[in-house]
Amino acid sequence: MTRVLIIGGGVAGPATALALHKAGIDAGVFEAYPVGGDDVGAFLTIMNNGMDALAAVDAAEAVEAVSFPATTVEFLSGSGQVLGRQHIAGQIETRHDPRTMRRSALYRALTEQAHSRGIPVSHGKRLVDAVPEGDRIAAVFEDGSRAVGDVLVGADGIHSRVRTLIDPSAPPPRYTGLNVLYGYTDDTTLPLSPDAYRMIQGKRAFFGYTTSPDGETHWFARLPGPELSREEIAATGADGWRRRAAEFFIADAAPSRRIVEATWPEIIGGNAYDVPSTPRWHRGPMVLVGDAAHAASPAAGQGASMALEDSVVLAKCLRDLPRQAAFPAYERIRRERVERLVATSANDGQTQDSGDEVLAEQLNDRQQSRAWLYAHHIDWTEPIA
């Protein structure tokens, strides 16, 4: 193997390139957007296990530099009653703590790491096809250009083009029944939450927030409702999202509505999807990583972390095995874990207000049962059999 083509420059793409570089395999990243991945206005948390995966490819410090810690989770009901407080990973020991950042900051950190290691990242390269070229594969881009490699990795997200090239009958993403919003406010008169996520199960919708060290509150909301078209999302705008979210929290005493109404001008909204199971992860020289293979709803906050794990495991498999054996080994190692996460996250997204005592028991039990998620460790030096 001499070259890997990675389609997608979001989280999984650059991370896969970094892992392959550490494995001694040449790779290049091809991103469809002119300046970076989509969804750049949102924020995310890299969980303990995701930071562990970054550490395996010597990128954890770069991500820590553009992020802040949020190690505790506090559960509240819509009435404002505190239902429980604990470390995000519960009682288990983990090698790393979670970090929160804007997606755009994560993209920049990973891309800069790629550049610093001599990995080329090309923008404005939207994949339209992949065709055999001798015993290699050629990626064909919308601008008419081509790139030739030995392996093509689909890291192109939930609406993956590579997934349909591998399997034209692959099931499309499933709408979860939720619109997800992200917003930011620097209003310090609000109840702040440094180094902690406050998760609020309101009477009609779910809300969560944390506060960065510089006093900016990052918040998200999951609002049940019909799937919106691209035109409807574009027409809603920040003011429309603000009004819609405020209506969902009008009956709650918790600070959700106050935080939403204090946010201006940046509110990002859209539909939440998942991909419960993709029958084929690979075909010939093509293989999927991250959301292209297994997208979870945002409820468990593990989408990016699972993509990072994929990247490291795939690189290890290609390092230690011939391609014909590497892809099945990668799928064998990863499929059960990620599909369990997708199902778990889908269930989390359906949590309803069921009274403070019942809700407290549900939320605390849920958090305590996640050791299999947070304590996961990838040993870079361990060979793949």
Short mmCIF file of C-alpha atoms in Angstrom, two decimals:
data_model
loop_
_atom_site.label_atom_id
_atom_site.label_comp_id
_atom_site.label_asym_id
_atom_site.label_seq_id
_atom_site.Cartn_x
_atom_site.Cartn_y
_atom_site.Cartn_z
CA MET A 1 0.00 0.00 0.00
CA THR A 2 1.34 3.42 -0.98
CA ARG A 3 -1.52 5.95 -0.70
CA VAL A 4 -4.91 6.38 1.00
CA LEU A 5 -7.52 8.88 -0.23
CA ILE A 6 -9.67 10.23 2.61
CA ILE A 7 -12.97 11.81 1.56
CA GLY A 8 -14.14 14.35 4.14
CA GLY A 9 -12.34 16.96 6.21
CA GLY A 10 -14.57 17.11 9.28
CA VAL A 11 -13.57 15.11 12.38
CA ALA A 12 -13.01 11.59 11.08
CA GLY A 13 -11.10 12.63 7.96
CA PRO A 14 -8.12 14.48 9.47
CA ALA A 15 -8.08 12.09 12.44
CA THR A 16 -7.76 9.12 10.08
CA ALA A 17 -4.96 10.90 8.23
CA LEU A 18 -3.09 11.50 11.49
CA ALA A 19 -3.49 7.87 12.52
CA LEU A 20 -2.35 6.58 9.12
CA HIS A 21 0.65 8.92 9.20
CA LYS A 22 1.67 7.52 12.57
CA ALA A 23 1.28 4.03 11.07
CA GLY A 24 3.68 5.00 8.27
CA ILE A 25 0.98 5.11 5.56
CA ASP A 26 0.73 8.01 3.09
CA ALA A 27 -2.67 9.75 3.03
CA GLY A 28 -4.38 12.86 1.67
CA VAL A 29 -7.64 14.50 2.78
CA PHE A 30 -10.22 15.81 0.28
CA GLU A 31 -12.89 18.12 1.71
CA ALA A 32 -16.00 19.16 -0.25
CA TYR A 33 -16.36 22.60 1.30
CA PRO A 34 -14.13 25.50 0.24
CA VAL A 35 -12.86 26.34 3.71
CA GLY A 36 -13.83 23.47 6.03
CA GLY A 37 -16.53 21.10 7.17
CA ASP A 38 -20.20 22.00 7.59
CA ASP A 39 -22.00 22.62 10.89
CA VAL A 40 -19.14 24.87 11.99
CA GLY A 41 -21.34 27.02 14.21
CA ALA A 42 -22.24 24.18 16.56
CA PHE A 43 -20.17 22.94 19.47
CA LEU A 44 -19.42 19.47 20.75
CA THR A 45 -17.77 17.56 23.56
CA ILE A 46 -15.02 15.04 22.96
CA MET A 47 -15.67 12.48 25.66
CA ASN A 48 -13.09 10.62 27.75
CA ASN A 49 -12.80 7.82 25.19
CA GLY A 50 -12.49 10.27 22.30
CA MET A 51 -9.63 12.09 24.02
CA ASP A 52 -8.01 8.70 24.57
CA ALA A 53 -8.17 8.06 20.81
CA LEU A 54 -6.61 11.47 20.12
CA ALA A 55 -3.82 10.70 22.57
CA ALA A 56 -3.07 7.50 20.65
CA VAL A 57 -2.14 9.62 17.60
CA ASP A 58 -0.42 12.41 19.58
CA ALA A 59 -3.18 14.98 18.97
CA ALA A 60 -4.79 15.30 22.42
CA GLU A 61 -2.71 18.32 23.47
CA ALA A 62 -3.61 20.23 20.30
CA VAL A 63 -7.32 19.71 20.99
CA GLU A 64 -6.97 20.58 24.66
CA ALA A 65 -5.46 23.92 23.61
CA VAL A 66 -8.67 24.96 21.78
CA SER A 67 -11.16 23.58 24.30
CA PHE A 68 -12.22 23.72 27.93
CA PRO A 69 -13.10 21.07 30.51
CA ALA A 70 -16.59 20.08 31.55
CA THR A 71 -16.10 17.05 33.76
CA THR A 72 -19.31 17.03 35.83
CA VAL A 73 -22.94 16.54 34.86
CA GLU A 74 -25.80 17.93 36.93
CA PHE A 75 -29.37 16.79 36.22
CA LEU A 76 -32.31 19.15 36.74
CA SER A 77 -36.02 18.82 36.16
CA GLY A 78 -38.03 21.49 34.40
CA SER A 79 -39.10 22.74 37.83
CA GLY A 80 -35.46 23.57 38.57
CA GLN A 81 -35.07 20.73 41.09
CA VAL A 82 -31.54 19.28 41.17
CA LEU A 83 -31.94 15.54 40.61
CA GLY A 84 -28.30 14.49 40.85
CA ARG A 85 -24.70 15.50 40.25
CA GLN A 86 -21.73 13.32 39.35
CA HIS A 87 -18.59 13.06 37.27
CA ILE A 88 -19.49 12.50 33.62
CA ALA A 89 -17.81 9.09 33.69
CA GLY A 90 -19.48 8.17 36.98
CA GLN A 91 -17.30 6.19 39.41
CA ILE A 92 -14.92 4.71 36.85
CA GLU A 93 -11.31 5.76 36.34
CA THR A 94 -10.48 7.19 32.90
CA ARG A 95 -7.20 8.32 31.37
CA HIS A 96 -8.62 11.60 30.06
CA ASP A 97 -11.39 14.05 30.90
CA PRO A 98 -13.89 15.37 28.35
CA ARG A 99 -13.30 18.66 26.52
CA THR A 100 -15.82 21.08 24.98
CA MET A 101 -15.16 23.25 21.90
CA ARG A 102 -16.74 24.66 18.80
CA ARG A 103 -16.66 22.32 15.83
CA SER A 104 -14.77 24.92 13.85
CA ALA A 105 -12.02 24.97 16.49
CA LEU A 106 -11.74 21.19 16.35
CA TYR A 107 -11.57 21.24 12.54
CA ARG A 108 -8.78 23.81 12.66
CA ALA A 109 -6.81 21.94 15.33
CA LEU A 110 -6.94 18.62 13.46
CA THR A 111 -6.20 20.23 10.09
CA GLU A 112 -3.25 22.16 11.50
CA GLN A 113 -1.93 18.91 12.96
CA ALA A 114 -2.24 17.32 9.52
CA HIS A 115 -0.37 20.21 7.87
CA SER A 116 2.37 20.11 10.49
CA ARG A 117 2.98 16.44 9.69
CA GLY A 118 3.09 17.01 5.94
CA ILE A 119 -0.37 15.60 5.22
CA PRO A 120 -2.04 17.40 2.28
CA VAL A 121 -5.60 18.68 2.84
CA SER A 122 -7.44 19.81 -0.32
CA HIS A 123 -10.65 21.88 -0.20
CA GLY A 124 -13.40 22.31 -2.76
CA LYS A 125 -13.17 18.61 -3.66
CA ARG A 126 -16.70 17.19 -3.67
CA LEU A 127 -16.68 13.50 -4.56
CA VAL A 128 -19.05 12.40 -7.32
CA ASP A 129 -17.68 8.95 -8.16
CA ALA A 130 -14.97 6.39 -7.47
CA VAL A 131 -13.79 4.14 -10.31
CA PRO A 132 -11.22 1.36 -10.63
CA GLU A 133 -7.94 2.32 -12.25
CA GLY A 134 -5.92 -0.83 -12.75
CA ASP A 135 -5.51 -2.35 -9.32
CA ARG A 136 -6.02 1.06 -7.70
CA ILE A 137 -9.01 3.41 -7.26
CA ALA A 138 -9.61 6.90 -8.64
CA ALA A 139 -11.71 9.50 -6.82
CA VAL A 140 -13.58 11.73 -9.28
CA PHE A 141 -14.50 15.19 -8.02
CA GLU A 142 -17.19 17.66 -9.04
CA ASP A 143 -14.61 20.12 -10.39
CA GLY A 144 -13.43 17.50 -12.90
CA SER A 145 -10.20 16.62 -11.08
CA ARG A 146 -9.16 13.12 -10.00
CA ALA A 147 -6.95 11.54 -7.37
CA VAL A 148 -5.63 7.98 -7.46
CA GLY A 149 -4.86 5.78 -4.46
CA ASP A 150 -4.81 2.24 -3.16
CA VAL A 151 -7.58 2.74 -0.58
CA LEU A 152 -10.47 5.22 -0.41
CA VAL A 153 -11.84 6.05 3.04
CA GLY A 154 -15.33 7.53 3.29
CA ALA A 155 -15.18 10.02 6.17
CA ASP A 156 -17.83 12.18 4.51
CA GLY A 157 -20.46 12.27 7.21
CA ILE A 158 -24.04 11.21 7.71
CA HIS A 159 -25.07 11.93 4.10
CA SER A 160 -22.05 10.04 2.79
CA ARG A 161 -21.52 9.70 -0.94
CA VAL A 162 -18.99 6.91 -0.35
CA ARG A 163 -21.63 4.89 1.54
CA THR A 164 -23.86 4.84 -1.54
CA LEU A 165 -20.91 3.96 -3.78
CA ILE A 166 -20.13 0.97 -1.56
CA ASP A 167 -23.78 -0.06 -1.40
CA PRO A 168 -26.39 1.75 -3.53
CA SER A 169 -29.13 0.12 -1.42
CA ALA A 170 -27.70 1.32 1.91
CA PRO A 171 -30.47 2.69 4.15
CA PRO A 172 -30.61 6.49 4.27
CA PRO A 173 -30.22 8.44 7.52
CA ARG A 174 -33.25 8.24 9.81
CA TYR A 175 -34.87 11.37 11.20
CA THR A 176 -34.96 11.08 15.02
CA GLY A 177 -38.00 13.27 15.54
CA LEU A 178 -35.89 16.09 17.00
CA ASN A 179 -34.75 19.52 15.90
CA VAL A 180 -31.43 20.35 17.59
CA LEU A 181 -30.35 23.90 18.38
CA TYR A 182 -27.01 25.34 19.51
CA GLY A 183 -26.43 28.81 20.88
CA TYR A 184 -24.02 31.02 22.82
CA THR A 185 -24.43 33.94 25.20
CA ASP A 186 -21.99 36.00 27.24
CA ASP A 187 -24.69 37.30 29.62
CA THR A 188 -23.08 36.81 33.04
CA THR A 189 -26.33 37.59 34.90
CA LEU A 190 -27.54 34.10 33.99
CA PRO A 191 -26.89 31.12 36.30
CA LEU A 192 -23.49 29.99 35.03
CA SER A 193 -22.17 26.43 35.03
CA PRO A 194 -18.35 26.31 34.88
CA ASP A 195 -16.71 22.87 34.49
CA ALA A 196 -20.13 21.21 34.47
CA TYR A 197 -22.97 20.41 32.12
CA ARG A 198 -26.42 21.14 33.47
CA MET A 199 -28.90 18.81 31.79
CA ILE A 200 -32.51 19.91 32.14
CA GLN A 201 -35.43 17.64 31.27
CA GLY A 202 -38.20 20.15 30.73
CA LYS A 203 -41.88 19.41 30.44
CA ARG A 204 -41.75 19.55 26.63
CA ALA A 205 -38.09 19.42 25.60
CA PHE A 206 -34.52 18.78 26.74
CA PHE A 207 -31.94 21.53 27.37
CA GLY A 208 -28.28 21.47 28.34
CA TYR A 209 -25.61 24.10 28.96
CA THR A 210 -22.11 24.73 30.25
CA THR A 211 -19.98 27.85 30.72
CA SER A 212 -16.48 28.33 29.34
CA PRO A 213 -13.67 29.84 31.46
CA ASP A 214 -14.16 33.22 29.73
CA GLY A 215 -17.82 33.34 30.81
CA GLU A 216 -19.53 32.33 27.55
CA THR A 217 -22.44 29.94 28.02
CA HIS A 218 -22.74 27.19 25.39
CA TRP A 219 -26.20 25.65 25.20
CA PHE A 220 -28.16 23.12 23.16
CA ALA A 221 -31.81 22.16 22.97
CA ARG A 222 -33.57 19.11 21.57
CA LEU A 223 -37.07 20.05 20.41
CA PRO A 224 -39.50 17.35 19.26
CA GLY A 225 -41.12 18.16 15.97
CA PRO A 226 -41.46 17.31 12.28
CA GLU A 227 -38.50 17.06 9.95
CA LEU A 228 -37.79 20.43 8.32
CA SER A 229 -36.73 20.97 4.74
CA ARG A 230 -33.51 22.82 3.92
CA GLU A 231 -35.62 25.75 2.80
CA GLU A 232 -37.51 25.83 6.10
CA ILE A 233 -34.29 25.67 8.10
CA ALA A 234 -32.74 28.49 6.09
CA ALA A 235 -35.88 30.62 6.42
CA THR A 236 -36.15 30.13 10.21
CA GLY A 237 -33.01 32.08 11.08
CA ALA A 238 -31.68 32.85 14.55
CA ASP A 239 -34.71 34.88 15.59
CA GLY A 240 -37.11 32.15 14.52
CA TRP A 241 -35.16 29.48 16.39
CA ARG A 242 -35.08 31.69 19.49
CA ARG A 243 -38.87 32.12 19.48
CA ARG A 244 -39.47 28.44 18.81
CA ALA A 245 -37.18 27.27 21.61
CA ALA A 246 -38.52 29.81 24.11
CA GLU A 247 -42.04 28.48 23.54
CA PHE A 248 -40.94 24.94 24.42
CA PHE A 249 -39.54 26.06 27.79
CA ILE A 250 -42.21 28.60 28.75
CA ALA A 251 -43.70 26.30 31.43
CA ASP A 252 -40.33 25.47 33.05
CA ALA A 253 -38.89 27.23 36.10
CA ALA A 254 -35.35 26.08 35.19
CA PRO A 255 -33.25 28.75 33.41
CA SER A 256 -33.59 27.26 29.89
CA ARG A 257 -35.87 29.96 28.52
CA ARG A 258 -33.84 32.80 30.07
CA ILE A 259 -30.67 31.49 28.44
CA VAL A 260 -32.34 31.14 25.04
CA GLU A 261 -33.80 34.65 25.17
CA ALA A 262 -30.41 36.10 26.19
CA THR A 263 -28.77 34.64 23.07
CA TRP A 264 -28.01 36.94 20.15
CA PRO A 265 -27.26 36.69 17.29
CA GLU A 266 -25.90 33.16 17.02
CA ILE A 267 -28.39 30.29 17.15
CA ILE A 268 -27.92 27.31 14.82
CA GLY A 269 -30.73 24.85 14.24
CA GLY A 270 -31.46 21.77 12.15
CA ASN A 271 -32.72 18.21 12.06
CA ALA A 272 -31.13 15.36 14.02
CA TYR A 273 -30.56 12.08 12.18
CA ASP A 274 -29.00 8.74 12.93
CA VAL A 275 -27.87 5.69 10.97
CA PRO A 276 -28.71 2.67 13.15
CA SER A 277 -26.93 0.11 10.97
CA THR A 278 -25.09 0.13 7.66
CA PRO A 279 -25.06 -3.38 6.16
CA ARG A 280 -21.80 -2.90 4.23
CA TRP A 281 -18.92 -0.92 5.69
CA HIS A 282 -16.49 -1.77 2.91
CA ARG A 283 -16.27 -3.06 -0.65
CA GLY A 284 -13.07 -3.60 -2.58
CA PRO A 285 -10.68 -0.75 -1.74
CA MET A 286 -13.40 1.45 -0.16
CA VAL A 287 -14.25 1.64 3.56
CA LEU A 288 -16.30 3.89 5.88
CA VAL A 289 -15.44 5.63 9.15
CA GLY A 290 -17.42 7.80 11.56
CA ASP A 291 -20.90 9.06 10.73
CA ALA A 292 -20.65 7.64 7.22
CA ALA A 293 -20.87 4.17 8.79
CA HIS A 294 -22.84 4.73 12.00
CA ALA A 295 -24.30 8.09 12.93
CA ALA A 296 -25.84 8.49 16.39
CA SER A 297 -28.32 11.09 17.51
CA PRO A 298 -26.62 13.81 19.60
CA ALA A 299 -28.25 12.70 22.85
CA ALA A 300 -25.27 10.66 24.14
CA GLY A 301 -22.70 13.21 22.96
CA GLN A 302 -20.50 10.47 21.49
CA GLY A 303 -20.61 11.01 17.71
CA ALA A 304 -17.20 12.67 17.37
CA SER A 305 -15.59 10.37 19.94
CA MET A 306 -16.75 7.26 18.08
CA ALA A 307 -15.40 8.69 14.82
CA LEU A 308 -12.02 9.25 16.47
CA GLU A 309 -11.97 5.68 17.75
CA ASP A 310 -12.78 4.42 14.24
CA SER A 311 -9.90 6.41 12.77
CA VAL A 312 -7.32 4.91 15.10
CA VAL A 313 -8.58 1.33 14.80
CA LEU A 314 -8.71 1.49 10.99
CA ALA A 315 -5.14 2.79 10.84
CA LYS A 316 -3.96 0.01 13.15
CA CYS A 317 -5.67 -2.60 10.97
CA LEU A 318 -4.08 -1.23 7.79
CA ARG A 319 -0.73 -1.06 9.59
CA ASP A 320 -0.80 -4.70 10.71
CA LEU A 321 -2.81 -6.55 8.03
CA PRO A 322 -3.15 -6.68 4.24
CA ARG A 323 -6.12 -4.69 3.01
CA GLN A 324 -8.25 -7.78 2.31
CA ALA A 325 -7.97 -8.73 5.98
CA ALA A 326 -7.74 -5.22 7.44
CA PHE A 327 -11.27 -4.09 6.55
CA PRO A 328 -13.07 -7.15 8.00
CA ALA A 329 -10.93 -6.90 11.15
CA TYR A 330 -11.78 -3.21 11.53
CA GLU A 331 -15.49 -3.91 11.14
CA ARG A 332 -15.32 -6.85 13.57
CA ILE A 333 -13.69 -4.66 16.22
CA ARG A 334 -15.96 -1.66 15.78
CA ARG A 335 -19.46 -2.66 14.64
CA GLU A 336 -20.95 -3.99 17.89
CA ARG A 337 -19.67 -1.06 19.96
CA VAL A 338 -20.89 1.68 17.64
CA GLU A 339 -24.28 0.14 16.97
CA ARG A 340 -24.80 -0.24 20.71
CA LEU A 341 -23.99 3.46 21.06
CA VAL A 342 -26.46 4.44 18.30
CA ALA A 343 -29.23 2.50 20.04
CA THR A 344 -28.30 3.96 23.44
CA SER A 345 -28.32 7.51 22.09
CA ALA A 346 -31.67 7.02 20.37
CA ASN A 347 -33.15 5.85 23.67
CA ASP A 348 -31.64 8.83 25.53
CA GLY A 349 -33.28 11.20 23.08
CA GLN A 350 -36.73 9.90 24.05
CA THR A 351 -36.43 10.68 27.80
CA GLN A 352 -39.59 12.45 29.01
CA ASP A 353 -40.60 14.41 32.10
CA SER A 354 -42.00 11.67 34.37
CA GLY A 355 -41.85 13.38 37.76
CA ASP A 356 -38.77 14.38 39.71
CA GLU A 357 -38.21 11.13 41.63
CA VAL A 358 -38.65 8.80 38.65
CA LEU A 359 -36.61 11.08 36.40
CA ALA A 360 -33.79 11.33 38.95
CA GLU A 361 -33.55 7.54 39.13
CA GLN A 362 -33.61 7.20 35.33
CA LEU A 363 -30.91 9.81 34.70
CA ASN A 364 -28.55 8.66 37.45
CA ASP A 365 -28.91 4.99 36.49
CA ARG A 366 -28.23 5.89 32.88
CA GLN A 367 -25.05 7.75 33.73
CA GLN A 368 -23.74 4.99 36.01
CA SER A 369 -24.25 2.35 33.32
CA ARG A 370 -21.90 3.98 30.80
CA ALA A 371 -18.54 2.55 31.90
CA TRP A 372 -18.34 0.63 28.60
CA LEU A 373 -18.39 3.98 26.79
CA TYR A 374 -16.09 6.22 28.80
CA ALA A 375 -13.39 3.77 29.94
CA HIS A 376 -12.65 2.46 26.45
CA HIS A 377 -8.92 2.51 25.70
CA ILE A 378 -7.03 1.95 22.45
CA ASP A 379 -3.47 0.73 22.85
CA TRP A 380 -1.58 1.95 19.79
CA THR A 381 1.25 -0.55 20.32
CA GLU A 382 -1.01 -3.61 20.54
CA PRO A 383 -0.97 -5.47 17.21
CA ILE A 384 -4.16 -6.37 15.37
CA ALA A 385 -4.44 -10.12 14.97
#
